[in-house]
Tab-separated table of C-alpha atoms and ligand atoms in Angstrom:
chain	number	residue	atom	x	y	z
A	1	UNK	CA	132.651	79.415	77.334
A	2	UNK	CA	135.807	76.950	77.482
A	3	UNK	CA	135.626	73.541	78.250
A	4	UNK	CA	137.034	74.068	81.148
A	5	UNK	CA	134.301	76.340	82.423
A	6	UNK	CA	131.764	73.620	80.929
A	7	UNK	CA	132.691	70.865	82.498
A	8	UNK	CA	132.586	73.203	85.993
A	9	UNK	CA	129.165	74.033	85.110
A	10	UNK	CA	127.258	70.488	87.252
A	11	UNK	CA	129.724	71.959	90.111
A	12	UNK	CA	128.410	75.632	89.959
A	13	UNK	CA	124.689	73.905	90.144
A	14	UNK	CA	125.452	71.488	92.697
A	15	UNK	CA	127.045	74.853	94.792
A	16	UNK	CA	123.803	76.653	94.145
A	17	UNK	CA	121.569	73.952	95.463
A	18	UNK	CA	123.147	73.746	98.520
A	19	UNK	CA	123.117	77.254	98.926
A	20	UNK	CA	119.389	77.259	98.869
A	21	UNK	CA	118.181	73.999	99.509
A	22	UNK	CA	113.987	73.911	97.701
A	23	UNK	CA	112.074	75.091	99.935
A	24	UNK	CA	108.996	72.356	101.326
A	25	UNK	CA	106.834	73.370	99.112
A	26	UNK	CA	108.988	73.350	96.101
A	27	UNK	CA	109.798	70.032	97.137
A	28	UNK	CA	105.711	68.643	97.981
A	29	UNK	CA	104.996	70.700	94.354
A	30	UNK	CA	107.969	68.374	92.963
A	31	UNK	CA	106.326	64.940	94.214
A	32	UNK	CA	103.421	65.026	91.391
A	33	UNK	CA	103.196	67.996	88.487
A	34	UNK	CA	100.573	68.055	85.414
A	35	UNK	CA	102.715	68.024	82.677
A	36	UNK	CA	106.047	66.156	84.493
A	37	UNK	CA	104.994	63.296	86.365
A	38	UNK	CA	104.073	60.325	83.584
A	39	UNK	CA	100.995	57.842	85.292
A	40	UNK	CA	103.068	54.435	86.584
A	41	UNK	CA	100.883	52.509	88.426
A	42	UNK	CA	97.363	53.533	86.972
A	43	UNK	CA	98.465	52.834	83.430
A	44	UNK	CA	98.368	49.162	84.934
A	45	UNK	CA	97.157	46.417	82.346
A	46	UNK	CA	94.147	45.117	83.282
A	47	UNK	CA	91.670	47.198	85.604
A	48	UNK	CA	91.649	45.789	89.116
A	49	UNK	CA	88.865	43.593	90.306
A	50	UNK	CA	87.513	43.297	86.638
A	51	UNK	CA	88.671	41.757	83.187
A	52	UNK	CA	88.854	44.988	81.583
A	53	UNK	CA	91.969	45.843	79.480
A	54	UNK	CA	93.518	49.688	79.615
A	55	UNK	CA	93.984	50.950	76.387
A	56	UNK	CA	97.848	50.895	75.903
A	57	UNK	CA	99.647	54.490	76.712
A	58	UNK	CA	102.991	54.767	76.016
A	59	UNK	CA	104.833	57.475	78.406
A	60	UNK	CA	105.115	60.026	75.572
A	61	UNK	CA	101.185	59.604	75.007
A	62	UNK	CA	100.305	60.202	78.555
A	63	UNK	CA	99.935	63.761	78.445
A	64	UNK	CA	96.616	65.828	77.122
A	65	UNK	CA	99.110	67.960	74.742
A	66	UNK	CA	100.053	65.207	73.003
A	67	UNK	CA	98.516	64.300	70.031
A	68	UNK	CA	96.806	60.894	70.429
A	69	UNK	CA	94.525	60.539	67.401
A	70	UNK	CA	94.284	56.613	67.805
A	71	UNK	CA	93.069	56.728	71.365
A	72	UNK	CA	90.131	54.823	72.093
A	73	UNK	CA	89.867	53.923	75.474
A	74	UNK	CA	87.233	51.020	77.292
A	75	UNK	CA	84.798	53.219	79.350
A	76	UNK	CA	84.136	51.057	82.417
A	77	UNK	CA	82.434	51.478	85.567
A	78	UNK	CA	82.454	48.894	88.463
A	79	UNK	CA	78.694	47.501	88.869
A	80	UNK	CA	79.327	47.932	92.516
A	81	UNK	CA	79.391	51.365	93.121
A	82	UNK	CA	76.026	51.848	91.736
A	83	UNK	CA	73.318	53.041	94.391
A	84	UNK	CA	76.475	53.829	96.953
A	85	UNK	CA	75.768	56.429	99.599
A	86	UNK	CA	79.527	56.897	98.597
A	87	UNK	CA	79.184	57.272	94.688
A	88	UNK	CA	77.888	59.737	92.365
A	89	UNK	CA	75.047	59.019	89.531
A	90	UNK	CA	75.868	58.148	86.386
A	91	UNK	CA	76.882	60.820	83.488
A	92	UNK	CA	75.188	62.217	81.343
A	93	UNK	CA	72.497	62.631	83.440
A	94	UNK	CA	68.763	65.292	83.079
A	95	UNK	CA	68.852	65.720	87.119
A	96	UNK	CA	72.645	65.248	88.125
A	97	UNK	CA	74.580	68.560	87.488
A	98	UNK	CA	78.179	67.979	89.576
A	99	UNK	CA	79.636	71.556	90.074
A	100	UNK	CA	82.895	70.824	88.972
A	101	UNK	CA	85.974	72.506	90.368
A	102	UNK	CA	84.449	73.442	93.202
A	103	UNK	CA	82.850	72.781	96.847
A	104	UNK	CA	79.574	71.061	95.453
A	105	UNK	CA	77.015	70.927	98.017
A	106	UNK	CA	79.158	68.637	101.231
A	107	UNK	CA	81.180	67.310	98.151
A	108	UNK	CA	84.799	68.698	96.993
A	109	UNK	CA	85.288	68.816	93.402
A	110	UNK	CA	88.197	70.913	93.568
A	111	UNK	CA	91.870	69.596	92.490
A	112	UNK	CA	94.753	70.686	94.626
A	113	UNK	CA	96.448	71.125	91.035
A	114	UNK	CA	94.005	73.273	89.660
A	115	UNK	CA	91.142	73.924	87.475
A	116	UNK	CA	91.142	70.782	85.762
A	117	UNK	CA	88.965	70.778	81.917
A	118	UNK	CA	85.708	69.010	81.637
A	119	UNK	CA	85.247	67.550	78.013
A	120	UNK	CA	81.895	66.275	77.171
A	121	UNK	CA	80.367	66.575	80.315
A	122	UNK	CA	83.243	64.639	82.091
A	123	UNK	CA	86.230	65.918	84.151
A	124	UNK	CA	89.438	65.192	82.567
A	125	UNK	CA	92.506	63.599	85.249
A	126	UNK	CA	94.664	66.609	85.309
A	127	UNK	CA	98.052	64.574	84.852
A	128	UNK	CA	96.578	63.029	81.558
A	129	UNK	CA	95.623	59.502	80.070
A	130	UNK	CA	95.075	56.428	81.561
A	131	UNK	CA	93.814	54.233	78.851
A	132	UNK	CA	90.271	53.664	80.396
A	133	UNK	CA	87.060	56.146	80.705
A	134	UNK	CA	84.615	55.960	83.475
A	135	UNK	CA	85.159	55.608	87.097
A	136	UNK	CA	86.550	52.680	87.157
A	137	UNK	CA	85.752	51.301	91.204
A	138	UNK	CA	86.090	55.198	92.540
A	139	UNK	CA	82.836	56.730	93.768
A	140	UNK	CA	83.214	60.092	92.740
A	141	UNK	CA	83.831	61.927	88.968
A	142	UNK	CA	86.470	64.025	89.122
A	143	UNK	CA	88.778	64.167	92.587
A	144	UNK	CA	88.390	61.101	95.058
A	145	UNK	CA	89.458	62.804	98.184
A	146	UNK	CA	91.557	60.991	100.980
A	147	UNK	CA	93.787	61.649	103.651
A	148	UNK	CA	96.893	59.709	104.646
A	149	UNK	CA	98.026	59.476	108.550
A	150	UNK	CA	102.201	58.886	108.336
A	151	UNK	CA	102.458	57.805	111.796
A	152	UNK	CA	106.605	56.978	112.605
A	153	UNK	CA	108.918	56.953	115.633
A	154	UNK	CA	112.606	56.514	116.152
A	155	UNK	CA	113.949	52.479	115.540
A	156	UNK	CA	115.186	51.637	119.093
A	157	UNK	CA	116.818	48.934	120.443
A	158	UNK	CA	116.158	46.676	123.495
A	159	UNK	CA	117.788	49.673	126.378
A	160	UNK	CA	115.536	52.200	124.264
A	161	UNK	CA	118.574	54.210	122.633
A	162	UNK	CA	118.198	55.474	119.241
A	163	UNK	CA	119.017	53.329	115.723
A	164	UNK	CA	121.162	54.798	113.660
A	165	UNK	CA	122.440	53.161	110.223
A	166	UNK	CA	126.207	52.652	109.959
A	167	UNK	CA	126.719	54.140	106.538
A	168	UNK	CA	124.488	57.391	106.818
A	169	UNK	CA	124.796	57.492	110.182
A	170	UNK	CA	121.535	59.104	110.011
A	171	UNK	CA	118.848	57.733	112.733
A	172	UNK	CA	116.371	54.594	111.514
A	173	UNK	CA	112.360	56.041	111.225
A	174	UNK	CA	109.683	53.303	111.286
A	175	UNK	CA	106.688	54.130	109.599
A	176	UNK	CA	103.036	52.469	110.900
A	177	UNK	CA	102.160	50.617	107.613
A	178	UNK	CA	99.511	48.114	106.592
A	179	UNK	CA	98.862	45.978	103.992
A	180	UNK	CA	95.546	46.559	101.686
A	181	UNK	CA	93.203	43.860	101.216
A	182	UNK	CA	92.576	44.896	97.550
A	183	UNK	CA	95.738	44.532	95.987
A	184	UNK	CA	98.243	42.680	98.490
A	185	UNK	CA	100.499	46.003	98.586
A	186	UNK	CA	101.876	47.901	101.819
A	187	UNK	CA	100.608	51.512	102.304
A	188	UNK	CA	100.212	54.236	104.800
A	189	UNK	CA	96.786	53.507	106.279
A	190	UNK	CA	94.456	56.429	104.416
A	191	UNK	CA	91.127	56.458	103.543
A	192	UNK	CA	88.692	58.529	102.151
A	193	UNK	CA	87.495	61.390	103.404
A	194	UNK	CA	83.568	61.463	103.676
A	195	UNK	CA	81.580	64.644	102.353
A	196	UNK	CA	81.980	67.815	104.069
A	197	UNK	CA	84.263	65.465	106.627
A	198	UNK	CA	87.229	67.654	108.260
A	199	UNK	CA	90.974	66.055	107.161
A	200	UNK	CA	91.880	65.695	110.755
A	201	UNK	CA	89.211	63.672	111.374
A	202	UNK	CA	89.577	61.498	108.480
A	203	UNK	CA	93.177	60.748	109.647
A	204	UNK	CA	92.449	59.866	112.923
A	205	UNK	CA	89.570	57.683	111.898
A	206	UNK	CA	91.500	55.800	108.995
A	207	UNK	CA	94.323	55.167	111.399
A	208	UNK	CA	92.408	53.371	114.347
A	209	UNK	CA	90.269	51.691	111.989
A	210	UNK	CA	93.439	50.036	109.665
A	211	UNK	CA	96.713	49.896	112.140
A	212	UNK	CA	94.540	49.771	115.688
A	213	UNK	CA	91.370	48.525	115.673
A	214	UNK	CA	90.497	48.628	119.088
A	215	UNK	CA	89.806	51.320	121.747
A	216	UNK	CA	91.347	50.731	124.888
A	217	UNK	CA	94.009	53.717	124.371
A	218	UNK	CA	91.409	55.931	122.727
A	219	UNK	CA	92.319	59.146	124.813
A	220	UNK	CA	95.960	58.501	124.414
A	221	UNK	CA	95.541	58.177	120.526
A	222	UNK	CA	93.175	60.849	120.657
A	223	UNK	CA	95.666	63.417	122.237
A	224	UNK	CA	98.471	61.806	120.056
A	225	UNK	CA	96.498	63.110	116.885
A	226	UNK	CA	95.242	65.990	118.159
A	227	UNK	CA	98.654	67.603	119.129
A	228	UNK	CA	98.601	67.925	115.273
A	229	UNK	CA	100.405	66.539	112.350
A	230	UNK	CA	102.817	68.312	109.822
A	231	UNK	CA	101.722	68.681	106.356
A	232	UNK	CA	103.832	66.562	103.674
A	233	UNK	CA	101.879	66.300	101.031
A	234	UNK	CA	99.049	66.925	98.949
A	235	UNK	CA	97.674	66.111	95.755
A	236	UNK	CA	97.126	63.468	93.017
A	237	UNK	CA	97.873	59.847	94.032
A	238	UNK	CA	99.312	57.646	91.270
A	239	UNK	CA	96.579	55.146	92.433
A	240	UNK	CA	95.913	52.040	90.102
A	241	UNK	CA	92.466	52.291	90.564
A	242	UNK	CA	92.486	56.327	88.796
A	243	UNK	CA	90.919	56.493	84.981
A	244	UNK	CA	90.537	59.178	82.421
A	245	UNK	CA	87.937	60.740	84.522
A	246	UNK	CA	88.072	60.101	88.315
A	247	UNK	CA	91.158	59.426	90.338
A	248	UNK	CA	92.752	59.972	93.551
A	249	UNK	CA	93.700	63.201	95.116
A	250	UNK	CA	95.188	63.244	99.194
A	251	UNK	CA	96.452	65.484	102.457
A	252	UNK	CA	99.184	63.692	104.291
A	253	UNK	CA	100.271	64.416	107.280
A	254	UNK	CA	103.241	63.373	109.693
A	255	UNK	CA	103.077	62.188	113.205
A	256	UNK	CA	105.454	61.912	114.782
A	257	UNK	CA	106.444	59.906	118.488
A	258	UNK	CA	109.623	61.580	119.047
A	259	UNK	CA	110.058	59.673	122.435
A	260	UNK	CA	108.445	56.457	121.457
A	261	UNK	CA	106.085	56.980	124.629
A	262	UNK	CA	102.754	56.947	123.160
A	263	UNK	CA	101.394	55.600	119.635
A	264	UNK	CA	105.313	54.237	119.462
A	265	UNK	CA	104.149	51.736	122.415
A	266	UNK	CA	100.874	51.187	120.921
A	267	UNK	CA	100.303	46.860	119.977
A	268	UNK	CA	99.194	47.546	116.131
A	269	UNK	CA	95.800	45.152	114.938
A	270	UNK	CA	95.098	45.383	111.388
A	271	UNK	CA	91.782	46.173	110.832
A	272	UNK	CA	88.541	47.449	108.290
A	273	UNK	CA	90.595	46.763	105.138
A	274	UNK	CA	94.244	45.932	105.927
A	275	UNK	CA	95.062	42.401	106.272
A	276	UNK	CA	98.452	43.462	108.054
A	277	UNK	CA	99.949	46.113	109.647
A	278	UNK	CA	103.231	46.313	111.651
A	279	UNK	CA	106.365	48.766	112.229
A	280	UNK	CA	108.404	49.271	108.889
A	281	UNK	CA	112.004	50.541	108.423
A	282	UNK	CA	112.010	53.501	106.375
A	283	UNK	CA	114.556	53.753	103.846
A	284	UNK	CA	115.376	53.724	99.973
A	285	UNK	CA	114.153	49.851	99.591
A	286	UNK	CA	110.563	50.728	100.350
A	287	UNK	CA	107.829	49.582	97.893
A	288	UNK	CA	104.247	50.871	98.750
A	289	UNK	CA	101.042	51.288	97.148
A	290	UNK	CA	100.843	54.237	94.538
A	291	UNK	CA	103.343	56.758	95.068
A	292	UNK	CA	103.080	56.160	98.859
A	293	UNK	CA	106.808	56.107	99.170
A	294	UNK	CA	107.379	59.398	97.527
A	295	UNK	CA	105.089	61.037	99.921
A	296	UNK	CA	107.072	58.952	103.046
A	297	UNK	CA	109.985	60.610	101.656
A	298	UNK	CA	109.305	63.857	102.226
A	299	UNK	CA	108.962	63.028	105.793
A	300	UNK	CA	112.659	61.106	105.606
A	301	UNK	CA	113.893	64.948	104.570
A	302	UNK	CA	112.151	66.794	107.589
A	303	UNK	CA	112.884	64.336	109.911
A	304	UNK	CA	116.636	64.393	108.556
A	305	UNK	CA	116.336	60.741	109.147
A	306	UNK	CA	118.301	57.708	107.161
A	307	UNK	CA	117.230	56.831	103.517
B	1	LIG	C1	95.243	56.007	98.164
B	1	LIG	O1	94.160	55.181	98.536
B	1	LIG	C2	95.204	57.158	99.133
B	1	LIG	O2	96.482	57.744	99.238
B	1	LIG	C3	94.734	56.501	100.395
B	1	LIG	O3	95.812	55.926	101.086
B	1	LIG	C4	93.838	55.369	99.901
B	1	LIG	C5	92.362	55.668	100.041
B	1	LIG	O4	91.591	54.648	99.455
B	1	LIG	P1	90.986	53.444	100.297
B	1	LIG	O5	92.098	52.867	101.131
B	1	LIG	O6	89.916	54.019	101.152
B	1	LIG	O7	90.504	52.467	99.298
B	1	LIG	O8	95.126	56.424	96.854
């Protein structure tokens, strides 16, 4: 090949790509991969709510494959989950036998990303290392499930018309967002979805709880949710609570007020465990808890909206 035809070659790629754009799933499969995406947030110092130090993990060392022979991670468990409705046993255990990867009784133990290994009697975080053992503050060993509720509408101003940014030109989302009690951060207002609980109904739940809390437009909100959501995401959440063995798995979903006439009119109260909540500009500035933003993005590409 001649230099020439080298230096074409980023060209050539950037032709293919917008020949055939990744498909939604190639992009949601993109957002978090065993063996691509390195931990960022739960490789976090010190273990929140507690004085307990993660065993330093380098970016190289996060991954299973890699060779680690000096890793010797604090095993901690947060005294309050013990006795939770929420919360599994303790392990090892004689009488508590989880059924791992799989529906265990009301309780899912499956990973979207797959079988993941059990080693000594405790599932293993498919992405890899964390620098702490145990289950941290999450109830369950193995996959936490939750479900996150993306609620957005058009930016308007005062005579109702559309926002659209002046460089992009591409139309301003807002996203509903709140602000968690536990560590200070904005995030989409999820929650956990309870054993043998149907997604949907986590999502509605979470969302009048956190961004509403009140029920005078319970039929509206009701029909809002019910005329369904779109799919963005799902799988592991970068959460900074997640350890060696437990961590945070979700199904997000998108809906959307596309005339600003229902949920897009609704006064927002922050409730359960938000401390805030309001109307948030969408774009490439956002911060939120975990990889929250990534998963916002994906609705930014459907919605062909600005970044
Ligand atoms: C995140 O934590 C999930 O994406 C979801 O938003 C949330 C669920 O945990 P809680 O808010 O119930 O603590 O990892």
């Amino acid at each position: 090949m001649t230099s020439f035809e080298f230096a074409l070659l980023p060209l050539l790629y950037l032709l293919l790509i917008l020949k055939n754009p990744p498909t939604s799933a190639q992009m949601m499969s993109s957002l978090v991969k065993p063996g691509i995406f390195r931990h960022l947030m739960c490789r976090n110092n010190m273990y929140p709510r507690s004085s307990v130090l993660r065993y330093p993990v380098s970016d190289e060392q996060v991954f299973w494959s890699e060779p680690f022979p000096d890793y010797c991670p604090p095993a901690y468990t947060a005294p309050h989950i013990g006795g939770q409705v929420w919360a599994d046993p303790p392990l090892p255990s004689d009488t508590f036998r989880p059924q791992w990867n799989q529906l265990d009784g009301q309780v899912n133990r499956e990973s979207f990303h797959g079988a993941y290994n059990v080693q000594n009697g405790l599932p293993l975080n498919p992405i890899g290392r964390t620098g702490l053992t145990g289950r941290g503050s999450l109830g369950r060993w193995g996959p936490n499930h939750a479900a996150d509720p993306i609620v957005t509408r058009w930016k308007r101003d005062g005579q109702g018309a559309i926002l659209a940014n002046l460089t992009t030109g591409k139309n301003i989302i807002q996203m509903v967002a709140i602000q968690r009690s536990d560590n200070k951060l904005w995030a989409i207002p999820g929650g956990m979805v309870d054993p043998g609980e149907n997604v949907s109904v986590t999502l509605k739940r979470e969302f009048t709880e956190e961004a509403l809390n009140f029920t005078d437009k319970a039929n509206m909100v009701e029909r809002f949710f019910q005329a369904g959501g779109v799919q963005v995401y799902q799988g592991y959440v970068d959460d900074f609570r997640n350890t060696d063995n437990a961590w945070m798995e979700t199904t997000a979903l998108n809906f959307h007020d596309e005339d600003g006439s229902q949920v897009g009119q609704l006064e927002l109260m922050a409730g359960d465990d938000a401390t805030n909540v309001r109307w948030t500009d969408v774009d490439s500035n956002l911060k939120l808890h975990a990889n929250h933003a990534d998963i916002v993005r994906e609705v930014v590409i459907r919605r062909n909206a600005h970044w």
